Coordinates of C-alpha atoms and ligand atoms in Angstrom, one line a residue:
M27 CA -16.5 1.8 -0.8
S28 CA -18.7 1.7 -3.9
E29 CA -17.3 2.6 -7.3
L30 CA -19.2 5.8 -7.2
S31 CA -17.8 6.8 -3.8
D32 CA -14.3 6.1 -5.1
R33 CA -14.9 8.3 -8.1
L34 CA -16.4 11.0 -6.0
S35 CA -13.4 11.1 -3.7
L36 CA -11.1 11.1 -6.7
L37 CA -12.8 14.1 -8.2
A38 CA -13.2 15.9 -4.9
E39 CA -9.6 17.0 -5.2
P40 CA -9.6 20.2 -7.2
V41 CA -6.1 19.6 -8.6
R42 CA -7.3 16.4 -10.2
V43 CA -10.2 18.1 -11.9
R44 CA -7.9 20.8 -13.2
L45 CA -5.6 18.0 -14.6
L46 CA -8.4 16.2 -16.3
A47 CA -9.8 19.4 -17.8
L48 CA -6.3 20.0 -19.3
L49 CA -5.6 16.5 -20.4
E50 CA -9.0 16.1 -22.0
R51 CA -8.1 19.0 -24.2
E52 CA -4.5 18.2 -25.0
E53 CA -1.7 15.6 -24.5
L54 CA 0.9 17.2 -22.3
G55 CA 4.3 16.6 -20.7
V56 CA 4.8 17.0 -16.9
G57 CA 6.8 20.2 -17.4
E58 CA 4.0 21.7 -19.4
I59 CA 1.4 20.7 -16.8
V60 CA 3.5 22.1 -14.0
R61 CA 3.7 25.5 -15.9
V62 CA -0.1 25.6 -16.5
L63 CA -1.1 24.6 -12.9
Q64 CA 1.8 26.5 -11.3
L65 CA 2.2 23.7 -8.7
P66 CA 5.3 21.8 -7.6
Q67 CA 6.2 18.9 -9.9
S68 CA 6.0 16.4 -7.0
T69 CA 2.3 17.5 -6.4
V70 CA 1.5 17.1 -10.1
S71 CA 3.1 13.7 -10.3
R72 CA 1.3 12.5 -7.3
H73 CA -2.1 13.4 -8.8
L74 CA -1.2 12.1 -12.2
K75 CA -0.4 8.8 -10.6
A76 CA -3.8 8.6 -8.8
L77 CA -5.6 9.4 -12.1
K78 CA -3.6 6.8 -14.0
V79 CA -4.2 4.1 -11.5
A80 CA -8.0 4.9 -11.7
N81 CA -7.8 4.7 -15.5
W82 CA -8.8 8.3 -16.2
I83 CA -5.6 9.1 -18.0
E84 CA -2.9 7.3 -19.9
R85 CA 0.8 7.9 -20.4
R86 CA 2.8 7.6 -23.7
A87 CA 6.6 7.7 -23.8
E88 CA 8.3 10.2 -26.2
G89 CA 12.1 9.7 -25.8
T90 CA 12.5 9.5 -22.0
A91 CA 9.7 12.0 -21.4
G92 CA 6.1 10.9 -20.7
L93 CA 3.1 12.5 -22.3
F94 CA -0.3 12.3 -20.6
R95 CA -3.8 12.5 -21.9
M96 CA -7.2 11.8 -20.7
T97 CA -8.9 8.7 -22.0
A98 CA -12.7 8.5 -22.1
P99 CA -14.0 8.5 -18.5
P100 CA -14.2 5.0 -17.0
S101 CA -17.3 3.2 -18.0
G102 CA -20.3 4.6 -16.0
A103 CA -18.5 7.8 -14.9
E104 CA -19.4 9.8 -18.0
R105 CA -22.4 11.7 -16.4
L106 CA -20.3 12.4 -13.3
W107 CA -17.5 13.8 -15.4
D108 CA -19.9 16.0 -17.4
L109 CA -21.3 17.5 -14.2
V110 CA -17.9 18.0 -12.6
R111 CA -16.3 19.5 -15.8
D112 CA -19.2 21.8 -16.4
D113 CA -19.1 23.1 -12.9
F114 CA -15.3 23.6 -13.1
R115 CA -15.5 25.3 -16.5
A116 CA -17.6 28.1 -14.9
T117 CA -14.7 29.0 -12.5
A118 CA -12.0 31.7 -12.8
Q119 CA -9.4 29.0 -12.2
A120 CA -10.6 27.2 -15.4
A121 CA -10.2 30.3 -17.4
E122 CA -6.7 30.9 -16.0
D123 CA -5.6 27.4 -16.7
A124 CA -7.0 27.5 -20.2
S125 CA -5.2 30.8 -21.0
R126 CA -1.9 29.4 -19.7
L127 CA -2.4 26.3 -21.8
D128 CA -3.1 28.4 -24.9
A129 CA 0.2 30.2 -24.4
I130 CA 2.1 26.9 -24.1
L131 CA 0.4 25.4 -27.2
A132 CA 1.1 28.6 -29.2
A133 CA 4.8 28.4 -28.1
R134 CA 5.0 24.8 -29.2
E135 CA 3.9 25.7 -32.7
E136 CA 6.7 28.2 -33.2
D137 CA 9.3 25.8 -34.4
P138 CA 8.2 22.3 -35.1
S139 CA 11.2 21.4 -37.2
T140 CA 13.9 20.3 -34.8
F141 CA 14.1 18.1 -31.7
F142 CA 14.5 21.2 -29.5
G143 CA 11.9 23.0 -31.5
R144 CA 9.4 20.3 -30.5
M145 CA 10.9 19.8 -27.0
H146 CA 11.5 23.3 -25.8
A147 CA 8.3 23.4 -23.8
R148 CA 9.3 20.1 -22.1
W149 CA 13.0 20.6 -22.0
D150 CA 13.2 21.7 -18.3
A151 CA 11.4 18.5 -17.2
L152 CA 13.5 16.3 -19.6
R153 CA 16.7 17.9 -18.4
T154 CA 15.8 17.1 -14.8
E155 CA 14.8 13.6 -15.7
L156 CA 18.0 12.9 -17.5
F157 CA 20.6 14.7 -15.3
G158 CA 18.9 15.9 -12.1
D159 CA 19.0 19.5 -10.7
E160 CA 22.2 19.4 -8.8
F161 CA 24.8 20.2 -11.5
T162 CA 24.0 23.8 -12.4
T163 CA 25.3 25.4 -9.2
P164 CA 28.7 23.7 -9.2
A165 CA 29.1 24.4 -12.9
L166 CA 28.3 28.2 -12.4
L167 CA 30.7 28.3 -9.4
S168 CA 33.5 27.4 -11.8
L169 CA 33.2 31.0 -13.0
V170 CA 34.6 32.1 -9.7
A171 CA 38.3 33.1 -9.8
P172 CA 40.2 30.3 -8.1
R173 CA 42.5 32.5 -5.9
L174 CA 39.7 33.7 -3.6
A175 CA 39.8 33.5 0.2
V176 CA 36.2 33.5 1.4
A177 CA 34.3 33.0 4.7
D178 CA 30.7 31.8 5.3
L179 CA 29.6 33.7 8.4
G180 CA 26.9 31.8 10.2
C181 CA 27.7 28.8 8.1
G182 CA 25.3 26.4 9.8
T183 CA 25.6 22.8 8.5
G184 CA 28.0 23.9 5.8
R185 CA 25.9 23.7 2.7
A186 CA 27.6 26.7 1.0
L187 CA 31.0 25.6 2.3
A188 CA 30.7 22.4 0.5
E189 CA 29.9 24.2 -2.8
L190 CA 32.7 26.8 -2.3
A191 CA 35.5 24.4 -1.3
P192 CA 36.2 23.0 -4.7
V193 CA 36.4 26.4 -6.4
C194 CA 38.2 28.6 -3.8
K195 CA 41.7 28.7 -2.5
R196 CA 40.7 29.1 1.1
V197 CA 37.3 28.7 2.8
I198 CA 36.5 29.6 6.4
G199 CA 33.2 28.6 8.1
V200 CA 32.3 30.6 11.2
D201 CA 29.3 29.7 13.5
R202 CA 28.5 30.4 17.2
E203 CA 27.1 26.8 17.6
Q204 CA 29.5 23.9 17.9
A205 CA 26.8 21.5 16.9
M206 CA 26.4 23.3 13.6
L207 CA 30.2 23.3 13.0
D208 CA 30.2 19.5 13.8
A209 CA 27.6 19.0 11.1
A210 CA 29.5 21.2 8.7
A211 CA 32.7 19.2 9.3
M212 CA 30.8 16.0 8.4
R213 CA 29.6 17.6 5.2
V214 CA 32.9 19.0 3.9
G215 CA 34.8 15.8 4.9
N216 CA 38.5 16.2 4.5
A217 CA 38.6 19.1 2.1
G218 CA 42.1 20.5 3.0
N219 CA 41.3 24.2 2.2
V220 CA 38.3 24.5 4.7
E221 CA 38.7 25.8 8.3
L222 CA 35.9 25.8 10.7
M223 CA 35.9 28.4 13.5
L224 CA 33.7 28.8 16.6
G225 CA 32.7 32.4 17.0
G226 CA 30.2 35.2 16.7
L227 CA 29.8 37.7 13.9
E228 CA 30.1 40.4 16.6
A229 CA 33.8 39.4 17.1
L230 CA 35.0 37.4 14.2
P231 CA 37.9 35.0 14.8
I232 CA 39.5 36.1 11.5
R233 CA 42.4 38.6 11.0
E234 CA 42.0 42.0 9.4
Q235 CA 41.7 42.1 5.6
A236 CA 42.1 38.3 5.3
L237 CA 39.1 37.8 2.9
D238 CA 38.3 38.6 -0.7
A239 CA 34.6 37.9 0.0
A240 CA 32.2 36.9 2.8
L241 CA 28.8 35.2 2.7
C242 CA 26.1 36.0 5.2
M243 CA 23.3 33.6 4.3
L244 CA 20.2 33.6 6.4
V245 CA 22.1 34.8 9.5
L246 CA 21.8 38.6 9.8
H247 CA 18.2 38.4 10.9
H248 CA 19.5 36.6 14.0
V249 CA 22.0 39.3 14.9
V250 CA 21.1 41.8 17.6
E251 CA 24.1 44.0 17.2
L252 CA 23.9 44.3 13.5
D253 CA 26.1 47.4 13.1
T254 CA 28.8 45.8 15.2
A255 CA 28.6 42.6 13.1
L256 CA 28.8 44.5 9.8
A257 CA 31.8 46.5 11.1
E258 CA 33.4 43.2 11.8
V259 CA 32.6 42.1 8.2
R260 CA 34.2 45.2 6.9
R261 CA 37.3 44.6 9.1
V262 CA 38.0 41.1 7.7
L263 CA 37.4 42.1 4.0
R264 CA 40.2 43.5 2.0
P265 CA 39.5 46.9 0.4
G266 CA 37.3 46.3 -2.6
G267 CA 36.2 43.0 -1.0
R268 CA 32.5 42.0 -1.1
A269 CA 30.0 40.6 1.4
V270 CA 27.1 38.7 -0.2
V271 CA 24.0 38.8 2.0
V272 CA 21.1 36.5 1.4
D273 CA 18.1 37.1 3.7
M274 CA 14.4 37.7 3.9
C275 CA 12.8 40.8 2.4
A276 CA 11.0 42.9 5.0
H277 CA 8.0 41.0 6.2
D278 CA 5.4 41.0 9.0
R279 CA 5.6 37.5 10.4
E280 CA 5.9 38.5 14.1
D281 CA 5.7 34.9 15.2
Y282 CA 9.1 34.2 13.8
R283 CA 10.6 36.2 16.7
R284 CA 9.0 33.7 19.1
T285 CA 9.3 30.5 17.2
M286 CA 12.7 30.9 15.6
G287 CA 14.4 33.7 17.6
H288 CA 14.5 36.2 14.7
Q289 CA 15.7 39.6 15.8
H290 CA 14.8 41.4 12.5
L291 CA 11.7 40.8 10.4
G292 CA 13.7 40.8 7.1
F293 CA 15.4 43.8 5.6
S294 CA 14.3 46.3 3.0
P295 CA 16.9 47.9 0.8
A296 CA 16.7 51.0 2.9
D297 CA 17.2 49.0 6.2
L298 CA 20.2 47.2 4.8
R299 CA 21.8 50.4 3.3
G300 CA 21.4 52.1 6.7
H301 CA 23.2 49.3 8.6
A302 CA 25.8 48.9 5.9
E303 CA 26.7 52.6 5.8
A304 CA 26.9 52.7 9.6
A305 CA 29.6 50.0 9.3
G306 CA 31.5 51.7 6.4
L307 CA 30.2 49.4 3.7
I308 CA 28.4 50.3 0.5
L309 CA 25.2 48.6 -0.6
S310 CA 26.2 47.8 -4.2
S311 CA 23.1 45.8 -5.2
Y312 CA 19.9 44.3 -3.7
R313 CA 17.9 41.9 -5.8
V314 CA 14.7 40.0 -4.9
L315 CA 15.1 36.3 -5.7
P316 CA 12.3 34.4 -7.5
P317 CA 10.5 32.3 -4.9
A318 CA 10.5 28.5 -5.2
A319 CA 7.0 27.3 -5.9
E320 CA 7.0 25.1 -2.7
A321 CA 8.6 27.8 -0.4
L322 CA 6.5 28.8 2.6
G323 CA 8.7 31.6 3.9
P324 CA 8.9 35.2 2.8
P325 CA 10.7 36.1 -0.4
L326 CA 14.5 36.3 -0.2
F327 CA 16.9 38.9 -1.6
V328 CA 20.6 38.7 -2.5
A329 CA 22.6 41.9 -1.8
V330 CA 26.2 42.8 -2.2
L331 CA 28.0 45.1 0.3
T332 CA 31.3 46.4 -0.8
R333 CA 34.2 47.6 1.3
P334 CA 35.4 50.8 -0.4
Ligands
SAM26 C1 19.3 30.0 9.7 S1 20.9 29.3 10.0 C2 21.6 29.5 8.4 C3 22.7 28.6 8.2 C4 23.4 28.7 6.8 N1 24.0 30.0 6.5 C5 22.4 28.3 5.7 O1 22.2 29.1 4.8 O2 21.9 27.2 5.7 C6 21.7 30.6 10.9 C7 23.0 30.2 11.4 O3 23.7 31.3 11.9 C8 24.3 31.0 13.2 N2 24.3 32.3 13.9 C9 23.3 33.0 14.4 N3 23.7 34.1 14.9 C10 25.0 34.1 14.9 C11 26.0 35.0 15.3 N4 25.7 36.2 15.9 N5 27.3 34.7 15.1 C12 27.6 33.5 14.4 N6 26.7 32.6 14.0 C13 25.4 32.9 14.2 C14 23.3 30.0 13.8 O4 24.0 29.2 14.8 C15 23.0 29.1 12.5 O5 23.9 28.1 12.3

Protein backbone atom coordinates (compact mmCIF):
# COMPACT_ATOMS: atom_id res chain seq x y z
CA MET A 1 0.00 0.00 0.00
CA SER A 2 1.15 3.57 -0.60
CA GLU A 3 1.93 5.93 2.27
CA LEU A 4 -1.29 7.83 1.50
CA SER A 5 -3.45 4.68 1.69
CA ASP A 6 -1.80 3.78 5.01
CA ARG A 7 -2.63 7.21 6.37
CA LEU A 8 -6.16 7.13 5.01
CA SER A 9 -6.78 3.80 6.65
CA LEU A 10 -5.27 5.04 9.94
CA LEU A 11 -7.55 8.10 9.94
CA ALA A 12 -10.60 6.17 8.74
CA GLU A 13 -11.06 4.96 12.32
CA PRO A 14 -13.14 7.63 14.16
CA VAL A 15 -11.58 6.83 17.55
CA ARG A 16 -8.13 7.69 16.21
CA VAL A 17 -9.35 11.02 14.86
CA ARG A 18 -10.92 11.80 18.25
CA LEU A 19 -7.62 10.90 19.93
CA LEU A 20 -5.57 13.09 17.63
CA ALA A 21 -7.93 16.04 18.09
CA LEU A 22 -7.51 15.72 21.86
CA LEU A 23 -3.78 15.17 21.87
CA GLU A 24 -3.16 18.02 19.45
CA ARG A 25 -4.74 20.27 22.04
CA GLU A 26 -3.27 18.82 25.26
CA GLU A 27 -0.81 16.30 26.66
CA LEU A 28 -2.91 13.67 28.46
CA GLY A 29 -2.60 10.48 30.50
CA VAL A 30 -4.49 7.32 29.52
CA GLY A 31 -6.93 7.70 32.41
CA GLU A 32 -7.82 11.21 31.27
CA ILE A 33 -8.26 10.07 27.67
CA VAL A 34 -10.52 7.22 28.79
CA ARG A 35 -12.70 9.68 30.69
CA VAL A 36 -12.99 12.06 27.75
CA LEU A 37 -13.70 9.39 25.13
CA GLN A 38 -15.75 7.19 27.50
CA LEU A 39 -14.29 4.07 25.97
CA PRO A 40 -12.66 1.04 27.62
CA GLN A 41 -8.99 1.52 28.47
CA SER A 42 -8.05 -1.48 26.30
CA THR A 43 -9.62 0.22 23.23
CA VAL A 44 -7.88 3.50 23.94
CA SER A 45 -4.51 1.78 24.45
CA ARG A 46 -4.87 -0.15 21.19
CA HIS A 47 -5.49 3.02 19.16
CA LEU A 48 -2.77 4.96 20.98
CA LYS A 49 -0.34 2.22 20.03
CA ALA A 50 -1.34 2.40 16.34
CA LEU A 51 -0.90 6.18 16.31
CA LYS A 52 2.46 5.96 18.06
CA VAL A 53 3.77 3.33 15.65
CA ALA A 54 2.75 5.59 12.75
CA ASN A 55 4.53 8.56 14.41
CA TRP A 56 1.43 10.72 14.90
CA ILE A 57 1.85 10.89 18.67
CA GLU A 58 4.61 10.52 21.25
CA ARG A 59 4.71 9.25 24.82
CA ARG A 60 6.56 10.83 27.74
CA ALA A 61 6.99 9.12 31.12
CA GLU A 62 5.94 10.90 34.34
CA GLY A 63 6.61 8.57 37.27
CA THR A 64 5.23 5.27 36.08
CA ALA A 65 2.44 6.96 34.11
CA GLY A 66 2.67 7.78 30.42
CA LEU A 67 1.62 11.10 28.95
CA PHE A 68 0.68 11.32 25.29
CA ARG A 69 0.63 14.24 22.89
CA MET A 70 0.38 14.72 19.17
CA THR A 71 3.56 15.55 17.34
CA ALA A 72 3.32 17.47 14.08
CA PRO A 73 1.62 15.24 11.47
CA PRO A 74 4.14 13.03 9.67
CA SER A 75 5.79 14.83 6.79
CA GLY A 76 3.42 15.07 3.80
CA ALA A 77 0.32 14.35 5.90
CA GLU A 78 -0.32 17.98 6.97
CA ARG A 79 -3.03 18.70 4.37
CA LEU A 80 -4.73 15.39 5.03
CA TRP A 81 -4.83 16.11 8.76
CA ASP A 82 -6.19 19.64 8.17
CA LEU A 83 -9.05 18.15 6.13
CA VAL A 84 -9.85 15.37 8.58
CA ARG A 85 -9.62 17.61 11.64
CA ASP A 86 -11.81 20.36 10.12
CA ASP A 87 -14.40 17.77 9.16
CA PHE A 88 -14.33 16.26 12.67
CA ARG A 89 -14.52 19.67 14.39
CA ALA A 90 -17.92 20.28 12.82
CA THR A 91 -19.43 17.23 14.56
CA ALA A 92 -21.41 16.95 17.80
CA GLN A 93 -18.90 14.33 18.96
CA ALA A 94 -16.07 16.88 18.73
CA ALA A 95 -18.02 19.36 20.84
CA GLU A 96 -18.77 16.66 23.43
CA ASP A 97 -15.12 15.58 23.61
CA ALA A 98 -13.97 19.19 23.90
CA SER A 99 -16.32 19.93 26.77
CA ARG A 100 -15.26 16.82 28.69
CA LEU A 101 -11.63 17.78 28.12
CA ASP A 102 -12.36 21.31 29.41
CA ALA A 103 -13.79 19.80 32.61
CA ILE A 104 -10.75 17.60 33.13
CA LEU A 105 -8.31 20.43 32.54
CA ALA A 106 -10.23 22.69 34.91
CA ALA A 107 -10.10 20.00 37.62
CA ARG A 108 -6.35 19.63 37.05
CA GLU A 109 -5.81 23.27 37.87
CA GLU A 110 -7.56 23.14 41.23
CA ASP A 111 -4.56 22.03 43.28
CA PRO A 112 -1.26 22.01 41.49
CA SER A 113 0.81 21.98 44.68
CA THR A 114 1.11 18.33 45.72
CA PHE A 115 1.77 15.03 43.99
CA PHE A 116 -1.87 14.00 44.35
CA GLY A 117 -2.97 17.53 43.47
CA ARG A 118 -1.28 17.04 40.11
CA MET A 119 -2.04 13.35 39.82
CA HIS A 120 -5.69 13.16 40.87
CA ALA A 121 -6.94 13.21 37.29
CA ARG A 122 -4.62 10.31 36.49
CA TRP A 123 -4.70 8.50 39.82
CA ASP A 124 -7.16 5.75 38.77
CA ALA A 125 -4.95 4.78 35.83
CA LEU A 126 -1.77 4.94 37.91
CA ARG A 127 -3.39 2.88 40.71
CA THR A 128 -4.28 0.15 38.21
CA GLU A 129 -0.85 0.33 36.61
CA LEU A 130 0.93 -0.06 39.95
CA PHE A 131 -1.33 -2.50 41.79
CA GLY A 132 -3.94 -3.92 39.37
CA ASP A 133 -7.70 -3.93 40.00
CA GLU A 134 -8.13 -7.11 41.97
CA PHE A 135 -7.40 -6.00 45.54
CA THR A 136 -10.34 -3.69 46.29
CA THR A 137 -13.01 -6.41 46.61
CA PRO A 138 -11.06 -8.66 49.03
CA ALA A 139 -10.12 -5.60 51.06
CA LEU A 140 -13.75 -4.45 51.32
CA LEU A 141 -14.90 -7.98 52.17
CA SER A 142 -12.76 -7.80 55.29
CA LEU A 143 -15.48 -5.48 56.60
CA VAL A 144 -17.79 -8.54 56.79
CA ALA A 145 -18.23 -9.95 60.31
CA PRO A 146 -16.14 -13.17 60.40
CA ARG A 147 -18.75 -15.36 62.12
CA LEU A 148 -21.16 -15.53 59.18
CA ALA A 149 -22.54 -18.68 57.59
CA VAL A 150 -23.45 -17.85 54.01
CA ALA A 151 -24.58 -19.71 50.90
CA ASP A 152 -24.18 -18.83 47.25
CA LEU A 153 -27.32 -20.23 45.57
CA GLY A 154 -26.68 -20.98 41.90
CA CYS A 155 -22.97 -20.57 42.57
CA GLY A 156 -21.86 -21.47 39.04
CA THR A 157 -18.07 -21.74 38.79
CA GLY A 158 -17.59 -20.40 42.32
CA ARG A 159 -16.36 -16.89 41.71
CA ALA A 160 -18.18 -15.46 44.73
CA LEU A 161 -17.38 -18.54 46.85
CA ALA A 162 -13.66 -17.91 46.38
CA GLU A 163 -14.05 -14.31 47.55
CA LEU A 164 -16.25 -15.23 50.52
CA ALA A 165 -14.25 -18.22 51.81
CA PRO A 166 -11.40 -16.20 53.39
CA VAL A 167 -13.77 -13.89 55.31
CA CYS A 168 -16.68 -16.13 56.41
CA LYS A 169 -16.91 -18.92 58.94
CA ARG A 170 -18.87 -21.27 56.66
CA VAL A 171 -19.63 -21.01 52.96
CA ILE A 172 -22.01 -23.27 51.04
CA GLY A 173 -22.23 -23.35 47.26
CA VAL A 174 -25.41 -24.82 45.73
CA ASP A 175 -25.96 -25.44 42.03
CA ARG A 176 -28.13 -27.83 40.04
CA GLU A 177 -25.32 -28.56 37.55
CA GLN A 178 -22.58 -30.95 38.64
CA ALA A 179 -20.24 -29.50 35.98
CA MET A 180 -20.53 -26.08 37.61
CA LEU A 181 -19.81 -27.53 41.04
CA ASP A 182 -16.74 -29.32 39.64
CA ALA A 183 -15.45 -26.01 38.28
CA ALA A 184 -16.21 -24.33 41.63
CA ALA A 185 -14.29 -27.09 43.46
CA MET A 186 -11.25 -26.40 41.27
CA ARG A 187 -11.52 -22.69 41.98
CA VAL A 188 -11.87 -22.83 45.78
CA GLY A 189 -9.21 -25.54 46.07
CA ASN A 190 -8.91 -26.99 49.54
CA ALA A 191 -10.58 -24.19 51.54
CA GLY A 192 -11.77 -26.16 54.59
CA ASN A 193 -14.84 -24.00 55.26
CA VAL A 194 -16.49 -24.43 51.82
CA GLU A 195 -19.11 -27.10 51.09
CA LEU A 196 -20.49 -27.68 47.62
CA MET A 197 -23.97 -29.16 47.27
CA LEU A 198 -25.86 -30.38 44.23
CA GLY A 199 -29.45 -29.15 44.32
CA GLY A 200 -32.08 -26.71 43.11
CA LEU A 201 -33.26 -23.47 44.63
CA GLU A 202 -36.75 -24.96 44.64
CA ALA A 203 -35.70 -27.55 47.30
CA LEU A 204 -32.47 -26.38 48.92
CA PRO A 205 -30.26 -29.07 50.50
CA ILE A 206 -29.71 -26.84 53.56
CA ARG A 207 -31.36 -27.15 56.96
CA GLU A 208 -33.78 -24.57 58.31
CA GLN A 209 -32.36 -21.26 59.62
CA ALA A 210 -28.77 -22.41 58.97
CA LEU A 211 -27.67 -19.19 57.24
CA ASP A 212 -26.95 -15.60 58.19
CA ALA A 213 -26.99 -14.59 54.54
CA ALA A 214 -27.59 -15.95 51.07
CA LEU A 215 -26.43 -14.74 47.68
CA CYS A 216 -28.51 -15.17 44.50
CA MET A 217 -26.24 -13.78 41.83
CA LEU A 218 -27.51 -13.95 38.23
CA VAL A 219 -29.65 -16.99 38.98
CA LEU A 220 -33.24 -15.90 39.73
CA HIS A 221 -33.97 -15.09 36.08
CA HIS A 222 -33.49 -18.84 35.38
CA VAL A 223 -35.95 -20.01 38.02
CA VAL A 224 -39.47 -20.90 36.83
CA GLU A 225 -40.99 -21.39 40.31
CA LEU A 226 -39.70 -18.15 41.74
CA ASP A 227 -42.09 -17.96 44.70
CA THR A 228 -41.18 -21.53 45.72
CA ALA A 229 -37.46 -20.73 45.46
CA LEU A 230 -37.76 -17.55 47.53
CA ALA A 231 -39.79 -19.42 50.16
CA GLU A 232 -36.85 -21.85 50.33
CA VAL A 233 -34.46 -18.92 50.72
CA ARG A 234 -36.59 -17.69 53.60
CA ARG A 235 -36.61 -21.17 55.21
CA VAL A 236 -32.80 -21.45 55.28
CA LEU A 237 -32.20 -17.89 56.57
CA ARG A 238 -32.25 -17.17 60.28
CA PRO A 239 -34.75 -14.45 61.37
CA GLY A 240 -33.15 -11.13 60.45
CA GLY A 241 -30.98 -12.91 57.84
CA ARG A 242 -30.51 -11.30 54.43
CA ALA A 243 -30.56 -12.55 50.86
CA VAL A 244 -28.54 -10.43 48.45
CA VAL A 245 -29.91 -10.62 44.91
CA VAL A 246 -27.92 -9.47 41.89
CA ASP A 247 -29.77 -9.69 38.61
CA MET A 248 -30.77 -7.77 35.51
CA CYS A 249 -33.09 -4.79 35.68
CA ALA A 250 -36.31 -5.36 33.70
CA HIS A 251 -35.45 -5.44 29.98
CA ASP A 252 -36.97 -6.41 26.65
CA ARG A 253 -34.36 -8.73 25.16
CA GLU A 254 -36.79 -11.53 24.28
CA ASP A 255 -34.03 -13.49 22.50
CA TYR A 256 -32.40 -14.25 25.88
CA ARG A 257 -35.25 -16.72 26.52
CA ARG A 258 -34.22 -18.72 23.44
CA THR A 259 -30.44 -18.24 23.49
CA MET A 260 -29.78 -18.55 27.24
CA GLY A 261 -32.91 -20.12 28.72
CA HIS A 262 -33.94 -17.05 30.71
CA GLN A 263 -37.38 -17.42 32.32
CA HIS A 264 -37.73 -13.78 33.39
CA LEU A 265 -36.62 -10.68 31.47
CA GLY A 266 -35.03 -9.04 34.49
CA PHE A 267 -36.86 -7.70 37.52
CA SER A 268 -38.19 -4.26 38.33
CA PRO A 269 -38.36 -3.28 42.03
CA ALA A 270 -42.13 -3.96 41.92
CA ASP A 271 -41.61 -7.45 40.39
CA LEU A 272 -39.08 -8.37 43.03
CA ARG A 273 -41.12 -6.94 45.90
CA GLY A 274 -44.15 -8.94 44.75
CA HIS A 275 -42.23 -12.24 44.65
CA ALA A 276 -40.40 -11.50 47.92
CA GLU A 277 -43.61 -10.70 49.79
CA ALA A 278 -45.30 -13.83 48.44
CA ALA A 279 -42.44 -15.78 50.06
CA GLY A 280 -42.51 -13.90 53.38
CA LEU A 281 -39.44 -11.75 52.70
CA ILE A 282 -39.14 -7.96 52.73
CA LEU A 283 -37.51 -6.02 49.91
CA SER A 284 -35.18 -3.84 52.02
CA SER A 285 -33.30 -2.18 49.14
CA TYR A 286 -32.94 -2.21 45.34
CA ARG A 287 -30.07 -0.30 43.77
CA VAL A 288 -29.17 -0.12 40.09
CA LEU A 289 -25.44 -0.76 39.65
CA PRO A 290 -23.28 1.44 37.42
CA PRO A 291 -22.70 -0.47 34.15
CA ALA A 292 -19.14 -1.35 33.14
CA ALA A 293 -18.17 0.54 29.98
CA GLU A 294 -17.51 -2.71 28.10
CA ALA A 295 -20.70 -4.51 29.29
CA LEU A 296 -23.13 -5.57 26.54
CA GLY A 297 -25.93 -6.92 28.74
CA PRO A 298 -28.73 -4.96 30.44
CA PRO A 299 -27.93 -2.98 33.61
CA LEU A 300 -27.77 -4.96 36.86
CA PHE A 301 -29.26 -4.22 40.26
CA VAL A 302 -28.33 -5.36 43.75
CA ALA A 303 -31.24 -5.88 46.13
CA VAL A 304 -31.50 -7.07 49.73
CA LEU A 305 -34.40 -9.28 50.86
CA THR A 306 -34.71 -9.63 54.62
CA ARG A 307 -36.36 -12.40 56.62
CA PRO A 308 -38.37 -10.57 59.30
C1 LIG B 1 -25.79 -17.33 35.04
S1 LIG B 1 -25.08 -18.54 36.09
C2 LIG B 1 -24.47 -17.53 37.38
C3 LIG B 1 -23.43 -18.21 38.21
C4 LIG B 1 -22.84 -17.39 39.36
N1 LIG B 1 -23.82 -17.05 40.36
C5 LIG B 1 -22.16 -16.13 38.86
O1 LIG B 1 -22.53 -15.04 39.27
O2 LIG B 1 -21.24 -16.25 38.05
C6 LIG B 1 -26.50 -19.30 36.76
C7 LIG B 1 -26.17 -20.51 37.60
O3 LIG B 1 -27.34 -20.91 38.30
C8 LIG B 1 -27.53 -22.28 38.18
N2 LIG B 1 -28.98 -22.50 38.28
C9 LIG B 1 -29.95 -22.10 37.43
N3 LIG B 1 -31.16 -22.41 37.89
C10 LIG B 1 -30.96 -23.03 39.07
C11 LIG B 1 -31.83 -23.60 40.05
N4 LIG B 1 -33.16 -23.58 39.86
N5 LIG B 1 -31.29 -24.14 41.14
C12 LIG B 1 -29.94 -24.16 41.32
N6 LIG B 1 -29.08 -23.65 40.43
C13 LIG B 1 -29.59 -23.09 39.33
C14 LIG B 1 -26.95 -22.65 36.83
O4 LIG B 1 -26.58 -24.02 36.79
C15 LIG B 1 -25.74 -21.72 36.78
O5 LIG B 1 -24.61 -22.29 37.35
